[in-house]
mmCIF file of C-alpha atoms and ligand atoms in Angstrom:
data_model
loop_
_atom_site.group_PDB
_atom_site.id
_atom_site.type_symbol
_atom_site.label_atom_id
_atom_site.label_comp_id
_atom_site.label_asym_id
_atom_site.label_seq_id
_atom_site.Cartn_x
_atom_site.Cartn_y
_atom_site.Cartn_z
ATOM 1 C CA UNK A 843 212.488 91.967 100.969
ATOM 2 C CA UNK A 844 209.990 88.934 101.150
ATOM 3 C CA UNK A 845 207.100 88.769 98.994
ATOM 4 C CA UNK A 846 204.959 89.400 102.750
ATOM 5 C CA UNK A 847 206.902 92.329 103.059
ATOM 6 C CA UNK A 848 206.292 93.851 100.054
ATOM 7 C CA UNK A 849 202.516 93.328 100.016
ATOM 8 C CA UNK A 850 202.420 94.544 103.425
ATOM 9 C CA UNK A 851 204.397 97.690 102.560
ATOM 10 C CA UNK A 852 201.985 98.131 99.124
ATOM 11 C CA UNK A 853 198.919 97.494 101.016
ATOM 12 C CA UNK A 854 197.965 99.314 104.581
ATOM 13 C CA UNK A 855 194.202 97.982 105.148
ATOM 14 C CA UNK A 856 193.171 95.228 105.841
ATOM 15 C CA UNK A 857 196.595 93.913 105.923
ATOM 16 C CA UNK A 858 195.314 90.326 107.248
ATOM 17 C CA UNK A 859 192.887 90.134 104.334
ATOM 18 C CA UNK A 860 195.289 91.267 101.647
ATOM 19 C CA UNK A 861 198.142 88.944 103.156
ATOM 20 C CA UNK A 862 196.242 85.994 103.086
ATOM 21 C CA UNK A 863 194.956 86.473 99.379
ATOM 22 C CA UNK A 864 197.839 87.760 97.730
ATOM 23 C CA UNK A 865 200.837 85.977 99.673
ATOM 24 C CA UNK A 866 201.025 82.294 99.514
ATOM 25 C CA UNK A 867 203.535 82.372 102.699
ATOM 26 C CA UNK A 868 201.350 84.033 104.717
ATOM 27 C CA UNK A 869 200.946 82.248 107.902
ATOM 28 C CA UNK A 870 197.663 82.552 109.870
ATOM 29 C CA UNK A 871 199.364 81.105 112.970
ATOM 30 C CA UNK A 872 201.674 84.313 113.028
ATOM 31 C CA UNK A 873 199.389 87.061 111.804
ATOM 32 C CA UNK A 874 195.878 85.800 112.051
ATOM 33 C CA UNK A 875 194.534 88.851 113.628
ATOM 34 C CA UNK A 876 197.215 91.466 112.413
ATOM 35 C CA UNK A 877 194.858 94.689 112.095
ATOM 36 C CA UNK A 878 194.895 98.422 112.390
ATOM 37 C CA UNK A 879 192.587 100.625 114.638
ATOM 38 C CA UNK A 880 191.918 104.382 114.752
ATOM 39 C CA UNK A 881 192.659 105.797 118.465
ATOM 40 C CA UNK A 882 192.120 109.310 118.836
ATOM 41 C CA UNK A 883 193.004 111.302 122.332
ATOM 42 C CA UNK A 884 190.112 113.675 122.591
ATOM 43 C CA UNK A 885 190.243 117.453 123.317
ATOM 44 C CA UNK A 886 189.953 116.536 127.077
ATOM 45 C CA UNK A 887 192.875 114.279 126.869
ATOM 46 C CA UNK A 888 195.058 116.891 125.118
ATOM 47 C CA UNK A 889 193.968 119.765 127.629
ATOM 48 C CA UNK A 890 194.768 117.693 130.459
ATOM 49 C CA UNK A 891 198.189 116.778 128.988
ATOM 50 C CA UNK A 892 197.378 112.801 128.800
ATOM 51 C CA UNK A 893 198.820 112.336 125.235
ATOM 52 C CA UNK A 894 201.955 110.696 126.544
ATOM 53 C CA UNK A 895 200.498 108.636 128.664
ATOM 54 C CA UNK A 896 198.214 107.220 126.361
ATOM 55 C CA UNK A 897 200.841 106.721 123.571
ATOM 56 C CA UNK A 898 202.720 105.017 126.288
ATOM 57 C CA UNK A 899 200.090 102.233 126.945
ATOM 58 C CA UNK A 900 200.137 101.171 123.396
ATOM 59 C CA UNK A 901 203.533 101.541 122.947
ATOM 60 C CA UNK A 902 204.449 99.235 125.744
ATOM 61 C CA UNK A 903 201.775 96.644 124.955
ATOM 62 C CA UNK A 904 203.496 96.014 121.781
ATOM 63 C CA UNK A 905 201.503 97.833 119.167
ATOM 64 C CA UNK A 906 203.042 99.758 116.341
ATOM 65 C CA UNK A 907 202.108 103.115 115.716
ATOM 66 C CA UNK A 908 201.984 103.488 111.708
ATOM 67 C CA UNK A 909 200.091 107.102 111.840
ATOM 68 C CA UNK A 910 199.743 110.002 114.090
ATOM 69 C CA UNK A 911 198.584 113.819 113.918
ATOM 70 C CA UNK A 912 197.215 116.811 116.003
ATOM 71 C CA UNK A 913 194.379 118.346 114.171
ATOM 72 C CA UNK A 914 191.310 120.285 114.729
ATOM 73 C CA UNK A 915 188.585 117.932 113.995
ATOM 74 C CA UNK A 916 185.885 119.756 111.636
ATOM 75 C CA UNK A 917 182.151 119.237 111.853
ATOM 76 C CA UNK A 918 181.795 117.504 108.893
ATOM 77 C CA UNK A 919 184.782 114.800 109.665
ATOM 78 C CA UNK A 920 182.813 114.501 113.089
ATOM 79 C CA UNK A 921 179.384 114.148 111.786
ATOM 80 C CA UNK A 922 180.459 111.249 109.761
ATOM 81 C CA UNK A 923 182.601 109.732 112.376
ATOM 82 C CA UNK A 924 179.414 109.838 114.811
ATOM 83 C CA UNK A 925 176.889 109.049 112.332
ATOM 84 C CA UNK A 926 175.173 106.476 114.081
ATOM 85 C CA UNK A 927 174.748 108.822 117.307
ATOM 86 C CA UNK A 928 173.275 111.647 115.396
ATOM 87 C CA UNK A 929 169.482 111.242 116.987
ATOM 88 C CA UNK A 930 171.007 110.904 120.384
ATOM 89 C CA UNK A 931 170.091 113.432 122.919
ATOM 90 C CA UNK A 932 173.648 114.218 123.723
ATOM 91 C CA UNK A 933 174.983 114.409 120.030
ATOM 92 C CA UNK A 934 175.049 118.059 119.596
ATOM 93 C CA UNK A 935 177.004 118.097 123.033
ATOM 94 C CA UNK A 936 179.325 115.729 121.997
ATOM 95 C CA UNK A 937 180.184 117.703 118.673
ATOM 96 C CA UNK A 938 180.609 120.777 120.690
ATOM 97 C CA UNK A 939 182.820 119.055 122.997
ATOM 98 C CA UNK A 940 185.077 117.256 119.822
ATOM 99 C CA UNK A 941 185.443 120.510 118.328
ATOM 100 C CA UNK A 942 186.468 122.343 121.551
ATOM 101 C CA UNK A 943 190.431 122.043 121.064
ATOM 102 C CA UNK A 944 192.546 119.924 119.154
ATOM 103 C CA UNK A 945 192.742 115.910 118.808
ATOM 104 C CA UNK A 946 195.549 113.602 118.369
ATOM 105 C CA UNK A 947 194.479 110.882 115.752
ATOM 106 C CA UNK A 948 196.522 107.645 115.548
ATOM 107 C CA UNK A 949 196.722 104.527 114.038
ATOM 108 C CA UNK A 950 197.937 101.575 115.704
ATOM 109 C CA UNK A 951 198.708 98.118 114.114
ATOM 110 C CA UNK A 952 199.323 94.585 115.476
ATOM 111 C CA UNK A 953 197.663 91.081 116.361
ATOM 112 C CA UNK A 954 194.061 91.944 117.575
ATOM 113 C CA UNK A 955 194.325 95.512 117.981
ATOM 114 C CA UNK A 956 190.931 96.326 117.769
ATOM 115 C CA UNK A 957 189.616 94.131 120.405
ATOM 116 C CA UNK A 958 192.576 94.825 122.465
ATOM 117 C CA UNK A 959 192.650 98.247 122.393
ATOM 118 C CA UNK A 960 188.743 98.556 123.320
ATOM 119 C CA UNK A 961 189.688 96.841 126.432
ATOM 120 C CA UNK A 962 192.677 99.068 127.245
ATOM 121 C CA UNK A 963 190.345 101.998 126.710
ATOM 122 C CA UNK A 964 187.555 100.618 128.943
ATOM 123 C CA UNK A 965 183.877 100.960 129.225
ATOM 124 C CA UNK A 966 182.338 104.186 127.137
ATOM 125 C CA UNK A 967 180.903 105.400 130.840
ATOM 126 C CA UNK A 968 183.796 106.052 132.585
ATOM 127 C CA UNK A 969 181.826 105.573 135.777
ATOM 128 C CA UNK A 970 181.909 102.075 134.898
ATOM 129 C CA UNK A 971 185.195 101.659 133.578
ATOM 130 C CA UNK A 972 187.612 99.647 135.329
ATOM 131 C CA UNK A 973 190.892 100.761 137.003
ATOM 132 C CA UNK A 974 193.610 99.930 134.845
ATOM 133 C CA UNK A 975 191.986 101.001 131.589
ATOM 134 C CA UNK A 976 192.647 104.748 130.370
ATOM 135 C CA UNK A 977 189.032 105.431 131.019
ATOM 136 C CA UNK A 978 189.078 103.859 134.261
ATOM 137 C CA UNK A 979 192.460 105.497 135.325
ATOM 138 C CA UNK A 980 191.928 109.097 133.972
ATOM 139 C CA UNK A 981 188.014 110.310 133.614
ATOM 140 C CA UNK A 982 185.121 110.187 135.872
ATOM 141 C CA UNK A 983 182.211 111.026 133.483
ATOM 142 C CA UNK A 984 180.923 109.424 130.096
ATOM 143 C CA UNK A 985 181.166 112.956 128.606
ATOM 144 C CA UNK A 986 184.556 113.679 128.915
ATOM 145 C CA UNK A 987 186.079 110.176 128.518
ATOM 146 C CA UNK A 988 189.631 111.189 127.188
ATOM 147 C CA UNK A 989 189.714 108.582 124.185
ATOM 148 C CA UNK A 990 188.190 106.862 121.039
ATOM 149 C CA UNK A 991 188.930 103.518 119.998
ATOM 150 C CA UNK A 992 187.405 102.078 116.921
ATOM 151 C CA UNK A 993 184.884 99.168 118.035
ATOM 152 C CA UNK A 994 185.279 96.713 115.214
ATOM 153 C CA UNK A 995 187.721 95.704 112.326
ATOM 154 C CA UNK A 996 184.858 97.115 109.694
ATOM 155 C CA UNK A 997 184.296 100.532 111.287
ATOM 156 C CA UNK A 998 188.045 101.026 112.077
ATOM 157 C CA UNK A 999 188.481 100.610 108.326
ATOM 158 C CA UNK A 1000 185.975 103.324 107.708
ATOM 159 C CA UNK A 1001 187.491 105.433 110.680
ATOM 160 C CA UNK A 1002 190.909 105.278 109.171
ATOM 161 C CA UNK A 1003 189.950 106.273 106.026
ATOM 162 C CA UNK A 1004 187.840 109.055 107.255
ATOM 163 C CA UNK A 1005 190.887 110.486 109.476
ATOM 164 C CA UNK A 1006 194.124 109.881 107.447
ATOM 165 C CA UNK A 1007 195.082 109.842 103.695
ATOM 166 C CA UNK A 1008 196.603 106.504 102.663
ATOM 167 C CA UNK A 1009 200.180 108.409 102.122
ATOM 168 C CA UNK A 1010 199.753 109.322 105.985
ATOM 169 C CA UNK A 1011 200.192 105.780 107.212
ATOM 170 C CA UNK A 1012 203.824 104.394 107.226
ATOM 171 C CA UNK A 1013 204.194 100.774 106.916
ATOM 172 C CA UNK A 1014 207.470 99.926 108.735
ATOM 173 C CA UNK A 1015 209.173 96.995 110.374
ATOM 174 C CA UNK A 1016 209.898 97.003 114.126
ATOM 175 C CA UNK A 1017 213.108 95.530 115.252
ATOM 176 C CA UNK A 1018 211.117 93.637 118.072
ATOM 177 C CA UNK A 1019 209.041 92.097 116.029
ATOM 178 C CA UNK A 1020 210.525 88.710 116.836
ATOM 179 C CA UNK A 1021 210.270 89.309 120.320
ATOM 180 C CA UNK A 1022 206.620 90.060 119.953
ATOM 181 C CA UNK A 1023 205.388 87.058 117.378
ATOM 182 C CA UNK A 1024 206.098 83.728 116.735
ATOM 183 C CA UNK A 1025 207.663 83.636 113.304
HETATM 184 P P1 IDP B 644 182.620 104.454 122.506
HETATM 185 O O1 IDP B 644 183.266 105.827 122.712
HETATM 186 O O2 IDP B 644 183.038 103.632 123.708
HETATM 187 O O3 IDP B 644 182.808 103.845 121.328
HETATM 188 P P2 IDP B 644 179.594 105.305 121.665
HETATM 189 O O4 IDP B 644 178.840 104.740 122.367
HETATM 190 O O5 IDP B 644 180.513 104.803 120.063
HETATM 191 O O6 IDP B 644 181.048 104.945 122.745
HETATM 192 O O7 IDP B 644 179.808 106.864 121.871
HETATM 193 C C1 IDP B 644 180.674 108.015 121.493
HETATM 194 C C2 IDP B 644 181.062 108.762 122.421
HETATM 195 O O8 IDP B 644 179.511 109.737 122.610
HETATM 196 C C3 IDP B 644 181.487 108.422 123.716
HETATM 197 O O9 IDP B 644 182.617 108.236 123.815
HETATM 198 C C4 IDP B 644 181.234 109.626 124.555
HETATM 199 O O10 IDP B 644 182.148 110.559 124.288
HETATM 200 C C5 IDP B 644 180.065 110.168 123.936
HETATM 201 N N1 IDP B 644 178.811 109.602 124.792
HETATM 202 C C6 IDP B 644 178.157 108.365 124.578
HETATM 203 N N2 IDP B 644 177.200 108.069 125.228
HETATM 204 C C7 IDP B 644 177.007 109.237 126.064
HETATM 205 C C8 IDP B 644 176.100 109.884 127.109
HETATM 206 O O11 IDP B 644 175.221 109.324 127.555
HETATM 207 N N3 IDP B 644 176.098 110.960 127.418
HETATM 208 C C9 IDP B 644 177.114 111.908 126.934
HETATM 209 N N4 IDP B 644 178.100 111.601 126.108
HETATM 210 C C10 IDP B 644 178.002 110.282 125.636
HETATM 211 MG MG1 MG B 645 182.039 103.912 119.478
#
């Protein structure tokens, strides 16, 4: 096992920073934006049996699943998760919606995954989301927009640690890595 692989196995976030600082052989050309992000299928997406469709899009894009669970989110976790929105008029309804049923929380890893997943998810307002995006294909209203994705690397780091224990995240090697990235 290479030094970089040992580094990646020991450390789970932020992979890029740790690899750069601890691994001299780390190549920014190959792994420059290797990141992790939190994606969640919201209760409406679970109810509408969209879990598989949503996972499929991240898999076929080439991202790596490193954590996943079906859970009933608590109001405590959601109030932290949506802390910035707590004064918005829609906040109480948002929390009611998010506790209305199970969610599927996932952590996806890959090159530029934070930005790419936001593009794949589409605009917050489903009415503005482009066809081809998850929200643009599967939802019609901002209040039931099916899926969550972290909106920056810093937010991703905070959200992943809010929703997952480090032991729930698996560092593993995909056999198609050489077909997805220049080595
Ligand atoms: P995002 O999910 O695209 O990051 P945020 O602005 O962070 O969008 O809002 C979080 C969630 O709050 C949205 O995904 C949506 O479920 C809900 N939300 C945002 N704005 C509204 C609104 O104007 N009415 C109802 N729900 C909203
Ligand atoms: Mg957001």
